[in-house]
PDB file of C-alpha atoms in Angstrom:
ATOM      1  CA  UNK A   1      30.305  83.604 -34.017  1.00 68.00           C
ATOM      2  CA  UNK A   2      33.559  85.887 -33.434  1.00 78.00           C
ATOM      3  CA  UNK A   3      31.247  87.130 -30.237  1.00 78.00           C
ATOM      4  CA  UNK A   4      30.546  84.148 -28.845  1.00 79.00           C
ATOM      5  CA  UNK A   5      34.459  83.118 -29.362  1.00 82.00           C
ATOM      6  CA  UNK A   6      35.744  86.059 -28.311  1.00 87.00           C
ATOM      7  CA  UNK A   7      33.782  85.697 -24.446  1.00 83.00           C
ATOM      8  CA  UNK A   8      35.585  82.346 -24.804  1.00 81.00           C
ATOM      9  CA  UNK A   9      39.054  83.174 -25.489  1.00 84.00           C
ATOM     10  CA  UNK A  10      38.793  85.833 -22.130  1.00 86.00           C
ATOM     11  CA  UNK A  11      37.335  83.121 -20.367  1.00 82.00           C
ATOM     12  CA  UNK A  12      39.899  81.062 -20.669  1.00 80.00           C
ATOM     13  CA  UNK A  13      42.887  83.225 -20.326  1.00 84.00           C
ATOM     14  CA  UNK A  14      41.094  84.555 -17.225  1.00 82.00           C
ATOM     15  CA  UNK A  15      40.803  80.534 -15.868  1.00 79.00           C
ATOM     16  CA  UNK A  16      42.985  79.161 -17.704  1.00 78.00           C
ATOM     17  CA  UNK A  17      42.599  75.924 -20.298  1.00 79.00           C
ATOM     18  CA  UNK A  18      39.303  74.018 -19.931  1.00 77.00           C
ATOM     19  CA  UNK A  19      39.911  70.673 -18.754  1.00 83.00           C
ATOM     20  CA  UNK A  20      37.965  67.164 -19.622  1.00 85.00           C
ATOM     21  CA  UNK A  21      34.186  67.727 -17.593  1.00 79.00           C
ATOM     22  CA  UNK A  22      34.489  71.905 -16.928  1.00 83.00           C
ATOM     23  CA  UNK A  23      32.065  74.020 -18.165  1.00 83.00           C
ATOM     24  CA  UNK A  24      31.759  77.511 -19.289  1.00 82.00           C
ATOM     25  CA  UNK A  25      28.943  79.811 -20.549  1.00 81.00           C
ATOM     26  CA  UNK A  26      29.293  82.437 -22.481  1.00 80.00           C
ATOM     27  CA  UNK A  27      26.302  84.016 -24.463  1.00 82.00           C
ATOM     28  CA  UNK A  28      24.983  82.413 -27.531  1.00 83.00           C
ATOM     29  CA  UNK A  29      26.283  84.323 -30.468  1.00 79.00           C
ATOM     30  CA  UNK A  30      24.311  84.098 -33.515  1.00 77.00           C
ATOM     31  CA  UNK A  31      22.294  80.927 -32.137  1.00 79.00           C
ATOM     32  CA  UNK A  32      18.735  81.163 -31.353  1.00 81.00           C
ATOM     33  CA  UNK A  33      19.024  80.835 -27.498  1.00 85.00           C
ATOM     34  CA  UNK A  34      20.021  82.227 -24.525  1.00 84.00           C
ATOM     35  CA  UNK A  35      23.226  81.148 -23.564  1.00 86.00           C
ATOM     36  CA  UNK A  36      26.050  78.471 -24.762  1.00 86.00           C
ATOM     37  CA  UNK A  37      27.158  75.820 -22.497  1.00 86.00           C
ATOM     38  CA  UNK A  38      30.930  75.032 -24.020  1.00 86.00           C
ATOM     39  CA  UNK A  39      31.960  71.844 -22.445  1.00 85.00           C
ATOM     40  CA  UNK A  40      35.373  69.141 -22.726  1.00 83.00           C
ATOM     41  CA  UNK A  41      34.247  66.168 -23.551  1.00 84.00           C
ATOM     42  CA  UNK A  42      36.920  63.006 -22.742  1.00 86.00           C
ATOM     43  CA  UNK A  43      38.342  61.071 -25.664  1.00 85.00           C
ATOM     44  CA  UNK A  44      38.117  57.224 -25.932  1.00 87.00           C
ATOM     45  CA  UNK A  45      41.605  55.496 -24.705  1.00 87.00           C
ATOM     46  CA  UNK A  46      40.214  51.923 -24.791  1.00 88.00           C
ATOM     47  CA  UNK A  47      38.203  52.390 -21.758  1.00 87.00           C
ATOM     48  CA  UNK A  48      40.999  52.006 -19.345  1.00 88.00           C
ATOM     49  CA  UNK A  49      41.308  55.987 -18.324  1.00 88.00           C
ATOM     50  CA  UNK A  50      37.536  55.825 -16.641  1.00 89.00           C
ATOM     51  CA  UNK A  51      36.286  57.576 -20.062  1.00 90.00           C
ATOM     52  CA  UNK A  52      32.885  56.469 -19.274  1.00 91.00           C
ATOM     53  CA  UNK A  53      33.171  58.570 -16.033  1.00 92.00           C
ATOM     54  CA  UNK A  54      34.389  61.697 -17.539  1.00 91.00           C
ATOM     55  CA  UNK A  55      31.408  61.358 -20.063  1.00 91.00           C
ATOM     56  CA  UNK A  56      28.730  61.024 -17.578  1.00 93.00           C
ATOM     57  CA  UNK A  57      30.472  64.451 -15.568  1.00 92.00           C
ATOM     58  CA  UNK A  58      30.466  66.094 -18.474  1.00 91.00           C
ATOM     59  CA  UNK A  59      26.945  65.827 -19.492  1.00 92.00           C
ATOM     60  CA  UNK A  60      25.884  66.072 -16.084  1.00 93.00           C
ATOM     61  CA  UNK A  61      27.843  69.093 -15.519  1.00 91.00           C
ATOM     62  CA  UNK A  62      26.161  70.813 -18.535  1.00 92.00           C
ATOM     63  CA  UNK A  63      22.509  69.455 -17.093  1.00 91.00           C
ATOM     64  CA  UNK A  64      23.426  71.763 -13.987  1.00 91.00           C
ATOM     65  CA  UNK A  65      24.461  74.956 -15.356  1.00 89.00           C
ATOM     66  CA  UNK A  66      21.201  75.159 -17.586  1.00 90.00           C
ATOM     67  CA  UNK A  67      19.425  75.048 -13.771  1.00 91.00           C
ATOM     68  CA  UNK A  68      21.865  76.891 -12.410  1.00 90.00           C
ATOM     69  CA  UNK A  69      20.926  79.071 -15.417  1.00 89.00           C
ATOM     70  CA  UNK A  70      17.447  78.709 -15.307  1.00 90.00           C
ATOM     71  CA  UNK A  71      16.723  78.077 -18.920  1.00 89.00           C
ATOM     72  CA  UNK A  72      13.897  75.988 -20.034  1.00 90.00           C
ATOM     73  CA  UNK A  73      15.474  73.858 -22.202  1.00 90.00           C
ATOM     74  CA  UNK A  74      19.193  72.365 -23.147  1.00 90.00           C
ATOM     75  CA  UNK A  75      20.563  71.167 -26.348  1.00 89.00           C
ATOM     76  CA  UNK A  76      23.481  68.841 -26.304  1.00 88.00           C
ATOM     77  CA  UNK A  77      25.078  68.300 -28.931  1.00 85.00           C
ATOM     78  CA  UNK A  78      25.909  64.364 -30.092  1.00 81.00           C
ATOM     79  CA  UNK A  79      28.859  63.901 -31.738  1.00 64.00           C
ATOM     80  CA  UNK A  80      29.371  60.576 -34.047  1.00 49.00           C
ATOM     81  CA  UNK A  81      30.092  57.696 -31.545  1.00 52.00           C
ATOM     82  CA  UNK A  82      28.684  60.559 -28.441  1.00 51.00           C
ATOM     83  CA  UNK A  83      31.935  61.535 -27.881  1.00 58.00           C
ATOM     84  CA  UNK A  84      34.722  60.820 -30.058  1.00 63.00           C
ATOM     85  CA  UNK A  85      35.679  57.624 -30.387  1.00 75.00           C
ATOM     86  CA  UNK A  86      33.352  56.326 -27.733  1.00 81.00           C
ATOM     87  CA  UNK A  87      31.487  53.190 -28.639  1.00 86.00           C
ATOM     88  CA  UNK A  88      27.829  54.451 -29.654  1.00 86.00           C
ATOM     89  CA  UNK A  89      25.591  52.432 -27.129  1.00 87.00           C
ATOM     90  CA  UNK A  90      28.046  53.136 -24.346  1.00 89.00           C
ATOM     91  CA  UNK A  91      27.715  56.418 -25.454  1.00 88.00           C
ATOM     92  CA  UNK A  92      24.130  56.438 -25.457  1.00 89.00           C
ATOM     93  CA  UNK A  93      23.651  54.506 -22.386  1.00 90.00           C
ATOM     94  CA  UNK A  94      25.791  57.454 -20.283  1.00 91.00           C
ATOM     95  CA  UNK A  95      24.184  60.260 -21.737  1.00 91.00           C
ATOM     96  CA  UNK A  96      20.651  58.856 -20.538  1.00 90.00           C
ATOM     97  CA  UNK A  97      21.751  58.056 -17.404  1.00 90.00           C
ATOM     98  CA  UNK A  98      23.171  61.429 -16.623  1.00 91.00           C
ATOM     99  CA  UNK A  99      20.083  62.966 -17.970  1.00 90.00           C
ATOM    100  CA  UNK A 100      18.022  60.363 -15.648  1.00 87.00           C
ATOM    101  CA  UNK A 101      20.084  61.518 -12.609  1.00 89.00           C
ATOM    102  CA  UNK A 102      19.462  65.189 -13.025  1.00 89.00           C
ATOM    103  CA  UNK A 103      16.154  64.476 -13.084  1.00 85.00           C
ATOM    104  CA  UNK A 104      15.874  62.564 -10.327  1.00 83.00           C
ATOM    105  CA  UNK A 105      18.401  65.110  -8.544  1.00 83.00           C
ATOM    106  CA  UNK A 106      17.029  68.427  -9.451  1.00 77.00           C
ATOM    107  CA  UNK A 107      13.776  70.385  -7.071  1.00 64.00           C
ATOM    108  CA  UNK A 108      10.665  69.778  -8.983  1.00 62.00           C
ATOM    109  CA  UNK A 109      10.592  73.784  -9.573  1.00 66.00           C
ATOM    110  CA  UNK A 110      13.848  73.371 -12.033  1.00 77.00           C
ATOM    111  CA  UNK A 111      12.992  75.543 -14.597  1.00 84.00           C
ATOM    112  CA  UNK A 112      14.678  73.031 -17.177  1.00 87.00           C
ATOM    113  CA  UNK A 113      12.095  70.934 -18.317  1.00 86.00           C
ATOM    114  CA  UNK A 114      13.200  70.056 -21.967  1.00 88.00           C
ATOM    115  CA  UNK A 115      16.673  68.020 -23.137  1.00 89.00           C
ATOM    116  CA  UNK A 116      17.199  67.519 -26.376  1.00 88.00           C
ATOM    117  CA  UNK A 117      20.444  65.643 -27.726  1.00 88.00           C
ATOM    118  CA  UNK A 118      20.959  66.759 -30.946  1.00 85.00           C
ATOM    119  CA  UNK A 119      22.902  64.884 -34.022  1.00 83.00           C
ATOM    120  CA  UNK A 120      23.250  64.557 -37.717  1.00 76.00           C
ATOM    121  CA  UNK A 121      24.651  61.470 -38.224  1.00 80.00           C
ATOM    122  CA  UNK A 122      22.003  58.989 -38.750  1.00 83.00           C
ATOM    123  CA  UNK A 123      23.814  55.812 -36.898  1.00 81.00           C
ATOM    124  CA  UNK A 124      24.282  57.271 -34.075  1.00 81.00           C
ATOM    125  CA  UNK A 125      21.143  58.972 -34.242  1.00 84.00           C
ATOM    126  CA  UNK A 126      19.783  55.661 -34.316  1.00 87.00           C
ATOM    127  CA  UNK A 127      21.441  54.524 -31.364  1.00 87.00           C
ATOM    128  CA  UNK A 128      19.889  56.702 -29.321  1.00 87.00           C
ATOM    129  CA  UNK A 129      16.778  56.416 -30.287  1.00 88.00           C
ATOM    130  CA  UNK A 130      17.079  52.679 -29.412  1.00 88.00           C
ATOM    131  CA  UNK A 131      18.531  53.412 -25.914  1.00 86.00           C
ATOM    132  CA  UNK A 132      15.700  56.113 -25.153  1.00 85.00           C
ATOM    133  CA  UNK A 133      13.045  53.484 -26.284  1.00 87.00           C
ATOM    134  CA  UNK A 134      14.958  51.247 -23.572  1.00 85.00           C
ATOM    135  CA  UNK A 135      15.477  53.474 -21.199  1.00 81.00           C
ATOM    136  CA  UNK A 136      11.537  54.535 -21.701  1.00 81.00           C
ATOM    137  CA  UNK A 137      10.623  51.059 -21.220  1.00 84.00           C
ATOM    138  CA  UNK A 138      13.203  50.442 -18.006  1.00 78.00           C
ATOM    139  CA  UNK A 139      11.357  53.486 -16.676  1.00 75.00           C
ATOM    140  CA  UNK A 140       8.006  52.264 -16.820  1.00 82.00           C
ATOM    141  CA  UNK A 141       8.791  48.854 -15.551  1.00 82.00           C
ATOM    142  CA  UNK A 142      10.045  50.666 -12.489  1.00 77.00           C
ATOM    143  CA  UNK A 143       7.107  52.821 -12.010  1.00 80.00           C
ATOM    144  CA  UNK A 144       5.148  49.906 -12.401  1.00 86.00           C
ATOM    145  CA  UNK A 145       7.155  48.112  -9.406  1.00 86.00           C
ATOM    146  CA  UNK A 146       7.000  51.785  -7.228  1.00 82.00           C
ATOM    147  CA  UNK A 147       3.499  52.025  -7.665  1.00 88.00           C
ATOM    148  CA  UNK A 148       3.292  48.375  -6.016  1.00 91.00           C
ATOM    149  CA  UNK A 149       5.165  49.166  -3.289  1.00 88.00           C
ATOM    150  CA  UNK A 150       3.720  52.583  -2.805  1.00 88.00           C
ATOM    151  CA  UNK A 151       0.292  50.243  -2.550  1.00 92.00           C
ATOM    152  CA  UNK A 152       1.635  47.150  -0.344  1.00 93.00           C
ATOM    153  CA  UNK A 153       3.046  49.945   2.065  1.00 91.00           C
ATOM    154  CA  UNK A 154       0.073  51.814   2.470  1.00 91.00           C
ATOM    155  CA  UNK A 155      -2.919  49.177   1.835  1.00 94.00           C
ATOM    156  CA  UNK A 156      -1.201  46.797   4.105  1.00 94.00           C
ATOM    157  CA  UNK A 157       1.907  47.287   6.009  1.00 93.00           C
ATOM    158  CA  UNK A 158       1.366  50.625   7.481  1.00 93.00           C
ATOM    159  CA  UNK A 159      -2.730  49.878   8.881  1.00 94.00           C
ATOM    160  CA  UNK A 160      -1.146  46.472  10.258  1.00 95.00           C
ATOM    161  CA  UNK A 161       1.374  48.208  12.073  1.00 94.00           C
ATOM    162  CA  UNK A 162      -0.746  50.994  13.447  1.00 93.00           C
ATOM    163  CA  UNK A 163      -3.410  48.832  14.613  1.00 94.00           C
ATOM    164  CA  UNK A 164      -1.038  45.978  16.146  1.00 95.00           C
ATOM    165  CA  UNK A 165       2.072  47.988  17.310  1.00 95.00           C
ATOM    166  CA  UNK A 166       0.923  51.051  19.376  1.00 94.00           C
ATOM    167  CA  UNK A 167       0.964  50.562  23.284  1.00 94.00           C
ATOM    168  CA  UNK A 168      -2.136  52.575  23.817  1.00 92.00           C
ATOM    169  CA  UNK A 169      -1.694  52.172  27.572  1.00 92.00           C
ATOM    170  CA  UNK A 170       1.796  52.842  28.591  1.00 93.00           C
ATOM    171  CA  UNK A 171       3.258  53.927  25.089  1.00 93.00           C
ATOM    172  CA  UNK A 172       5.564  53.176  22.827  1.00 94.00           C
ATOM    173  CA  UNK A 173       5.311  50.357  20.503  1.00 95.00           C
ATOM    174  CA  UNK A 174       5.445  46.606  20.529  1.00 94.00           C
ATOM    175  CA  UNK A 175       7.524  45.223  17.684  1.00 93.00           C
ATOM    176  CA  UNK A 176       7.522  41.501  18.650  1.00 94.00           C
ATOM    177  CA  UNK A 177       4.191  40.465  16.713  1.00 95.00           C
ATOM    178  CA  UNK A 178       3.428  37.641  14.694  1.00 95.00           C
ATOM    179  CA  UNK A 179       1.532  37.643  10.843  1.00 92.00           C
ATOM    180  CA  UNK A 180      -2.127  38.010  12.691  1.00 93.00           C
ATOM    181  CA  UNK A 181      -0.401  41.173  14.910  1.00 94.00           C
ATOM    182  CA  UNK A 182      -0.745  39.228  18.378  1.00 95.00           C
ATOM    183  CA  UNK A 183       2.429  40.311  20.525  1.00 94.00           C
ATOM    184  CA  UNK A 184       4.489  37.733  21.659  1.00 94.00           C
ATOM    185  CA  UNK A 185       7.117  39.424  23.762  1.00 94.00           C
ATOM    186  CA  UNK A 186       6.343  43.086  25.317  1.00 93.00           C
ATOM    187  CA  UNK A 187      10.190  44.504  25.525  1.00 93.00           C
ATOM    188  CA  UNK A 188      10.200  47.455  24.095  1.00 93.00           C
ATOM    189  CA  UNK A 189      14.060  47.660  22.339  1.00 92.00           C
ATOM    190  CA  UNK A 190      15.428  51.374  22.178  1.00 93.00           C
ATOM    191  CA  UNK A 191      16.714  51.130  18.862  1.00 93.00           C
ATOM    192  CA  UNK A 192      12.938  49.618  17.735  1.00 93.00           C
ATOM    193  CA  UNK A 193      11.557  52.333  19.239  1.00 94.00           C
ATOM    194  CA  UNK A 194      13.216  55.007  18.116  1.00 94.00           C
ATOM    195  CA  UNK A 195      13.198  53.310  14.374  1.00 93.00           C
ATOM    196  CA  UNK A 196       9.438  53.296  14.631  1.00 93.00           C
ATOM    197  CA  UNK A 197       8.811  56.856  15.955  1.00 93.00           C
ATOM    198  CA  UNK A 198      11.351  57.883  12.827  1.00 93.00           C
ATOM    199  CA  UNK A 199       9.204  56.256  10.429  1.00 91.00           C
ATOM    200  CA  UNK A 200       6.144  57.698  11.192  1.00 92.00           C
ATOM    201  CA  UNK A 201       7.539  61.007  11.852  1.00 92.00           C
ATOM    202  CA  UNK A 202       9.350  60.889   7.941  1.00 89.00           C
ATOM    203  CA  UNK A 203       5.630  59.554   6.777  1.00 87.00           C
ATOM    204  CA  UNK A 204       3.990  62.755   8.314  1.00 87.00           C
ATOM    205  CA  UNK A 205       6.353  64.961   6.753  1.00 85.00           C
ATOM    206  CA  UNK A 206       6.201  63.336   3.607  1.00 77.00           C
ATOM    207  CA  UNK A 207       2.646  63.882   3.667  1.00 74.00           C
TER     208      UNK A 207
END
């Protein structure tokens, strides 16, 4: 609405021209929300000027103001191809991975828990819905293979270590043992040690 590009307009005479990956907010006009992210979006060149790059900042970018913003939810929108010109599954592929990465990047308290990549254009549309149904089924895989480490760690390597390593009588730890835990050399190595006394201290704090 003439509001909503009005607040615009100031912004940018007041910053000057909104380069490929900024951001600005300005409120949300007529649209049923809060706020409206405007972003700059890079153009496809053949993918020799690191387009995929500027993608991934951009949506990224956008992924941090709505926390910086503390919003609930985002709506970005996808234009045919993702970004113009931009081959549709590289397309797709970026904007899950940048989505992914805030995730993974953001405190658990992030208010934002709700992205939604909007489109009308039902190729593209379909594109994405492929790569989320890959990227659901990468995702699984590797919780699959965390929870199996998160077990092997704490079923097996961390009891063998505690029982086997500790010097109960002069302290420290032993860290020359073989597969049954006998020690067969006693030097204690500074760098071992203080390795081992990290661990466990990152372990309790974890915990």
């Amino acid at each position: 609405g003439q509001a909503m590009a009005a607040e615009l307009e100031a912004c940018v005479k007041e910053q000057g021209a909104v380069q490929v990956g900024d951001v600005v907010v300005t409120s949300a006009g007529g649209l049923h929300a809060t706020f409206c992210v405007h972003a700059v979006g890079p153009t496809w060149h053949g993918g020799n000027q690191n387009e995929e790059q500027q993608l991934y900042d951009t949506v990224y970018k956008c992924l941090c103001k709505a926390h910086e913003l503390q919003v609930p939810s985002i709506a970005l929108p996808v234009l045919p191809g993702g970004a113009p010109g931009f081959p549709e599954q590289l397309s797709a592929d970026t904007f899950f991975k940048a989505a992914q990465d805030f995730a993974d990047s953001v405190d658990v308290a992030s208010t934002v828990n709700a992205i939604h990549f909007t489109n009308s254009d039902r190729s593209t549309a379909e594109v994405f819905a492929e790569a989320l149904t890959e990227h659901r089924t990468h995702l699984r895989k590797l919780t699959a293979a965390c929870r199996r480490l998160h077990a092997e760690l704490y079923d097996s390597v961390l009891p063998f270590w505690e029982k086997h390593s500790v010097d109960a009588e002069h302290g420290g730890f032993f860290t020359c043992l073989d597969r049954d835990g006998a020690c067969f050399d006693t030097k204690k190595y500074i760098w071992l040690q203080g390795r081992q006394a990290w661990m466990w201290l990152k372990l309790y704090n974890l915990h």
